[in-house]
Amino acid sequence: MRPPSSPGFLASIRARRGALLAASRGAFAVLGVLLGEGAARAQALPSFDARTFRPSADPSASLVYEPVGTPGPWLWNVGAGLGYAHRAVVLRGARTGDEAFVPVRNQLSLDLVGGLGLGTRGFVGVAVPLALAQEGSGDLPANTSTARRVPTTALGDVALHGKASVIDNRDGGLGVAALGAVSLPTGSQESFLGEGAVTAQGRVLASYSFVLAELSGSLGYKLRTARRVWPDPGGARFGDEIPFSLSLTLRPSVLRLDAANRQRWEASLHGWVPAGPVAPFGLGDERSPPLSPAMLALSDRVELGRQRDLYVVVGVDLGLGSAIGVPSFRGLVQLGWSPRTHDEDGDGIPDDVDQCRQIPEDRDGFEDSDGCPEID
């Protein structure tokens, strides 16, 4: 063994130190490239999700309306929604309001959803948005889009949903639920489908059910972990939001238009207003109107098949105003499958003949075969 002071030993130490320094420089170079790519991706424009419609994962939901109840223990569902939006994203002059560019003129989208009931009051779900085909203005300014033209196809930000039913109103009356959603930065930031950062949202849902009709509303708060300015610089400042919805649903069977009680009509007002850094409704900032979308949704939900495990929702979403992401017209068709026990209210009358599937028959000796309790 060479003594520590020998020339050969010192040369070996110097060689090892040189190799270690070279490896360190290489590692830092690779890390720098990765960080540089991440920074470049983080700076991609527009880097916000301009969609103003996001489907619920609950199988009993319509376009906007969502019940306060949950499916039930370990009951699962899957679904897909196809949508077409005309003039989905329009850029207007900040001062004149005149149309400058239409980054997304036509968009064909697909939303895949799935969910699972947890106990009698819990529900979790996932939603995966996709742009199947989209097009818009070309040669977009550099401060509007990094890609200069919206990509034809793209993946959006995947969202995780949760619901906790606080007061169930299947038998009528007041119902309350808590809703939550977290979006993950999986989407294309050049496609107006990706935030490039995590977002989190919480809402309180309240409704009053008249059995065959229901009035419901929700109010919440959406937190953006990364705020955006679009177009950059000097454009709309995307920050936190206050989402809202107001829905009226009606079963046409009450009007004797649906003897099998398979349908539910919906009329909903939905949207949000900015919570910061821009004040809502134009208060204190002239750029808040583009950040205050509002839409009117009209839909018909129809249960299919003898067992009613299949359902379809057909509807339209009409833009009110000219906020960013509000289309002039959006058409939607959703198809879902949610296997059930086929006697939802447990009154012994199968759902395919039960005219009140969520309300048990009262067995009072009068019309006990229709599945609906009678008003004594």
GROMACS .gro file of C-alpha atoms in nm, residues 227 235-240 273-289 291:
model
   25
  227ARG     CA    1  -5.190   3.403  -1.182
  235GLY     CA    2  -5.417   4.230  -2.066
  236ALA     CA    3  -5.676   4.061  -1.848
  237ARG     CA    4  -5.538   3.948  -1.512
  238PHE     CA    5  -5.655   3.594  -1.434
  239GLY     CA    6  -5.660   3.528  -1.061
  240ASP     CA    7  -5.896   3.371  -0.808
  273VAL     CA    8  -6.671   3.664  -1.125
  274PRO     CA    9  -6.309   3.751  -1.043
  275ALA     CA   10  -6.210   3.746  -0.676
  276GLY     CA   11  -5.865   3.897  -0.723
  277PRO     CA   12  -5.649   4.070  -0.817
  278VAL     CA   13  -5.930   4.224  -1.025
  279ALA     CA   14  -6.253   4.336  -0.857
  280PRO     CA   15  -6.580   4.180  -0.985
  281PHE     CA   16  -6.832   4.351  -1.213
  282GLY     CA   17  -6.586   4.616  -1.330
  283LEU     CA   18  -6.543   4.768  -0.983
  284GLY     CA   19  -6.209   4.946  -0.978
  285ASP     CA   20  -6.076   4.785  -1.296
  286GLU     CA   21  -6.202   4.820  -1.652
  287ARG     CA   22  -6.058   4.478  -1.739
  288SER     CA   23  -6.287   4.276  -1.511
  289PRO     CA   24  -6.581   4.233  -1.758
  291LEU     CA   25  -6.321   3.786  -1.659
   0.00000   0.00000   0.00000
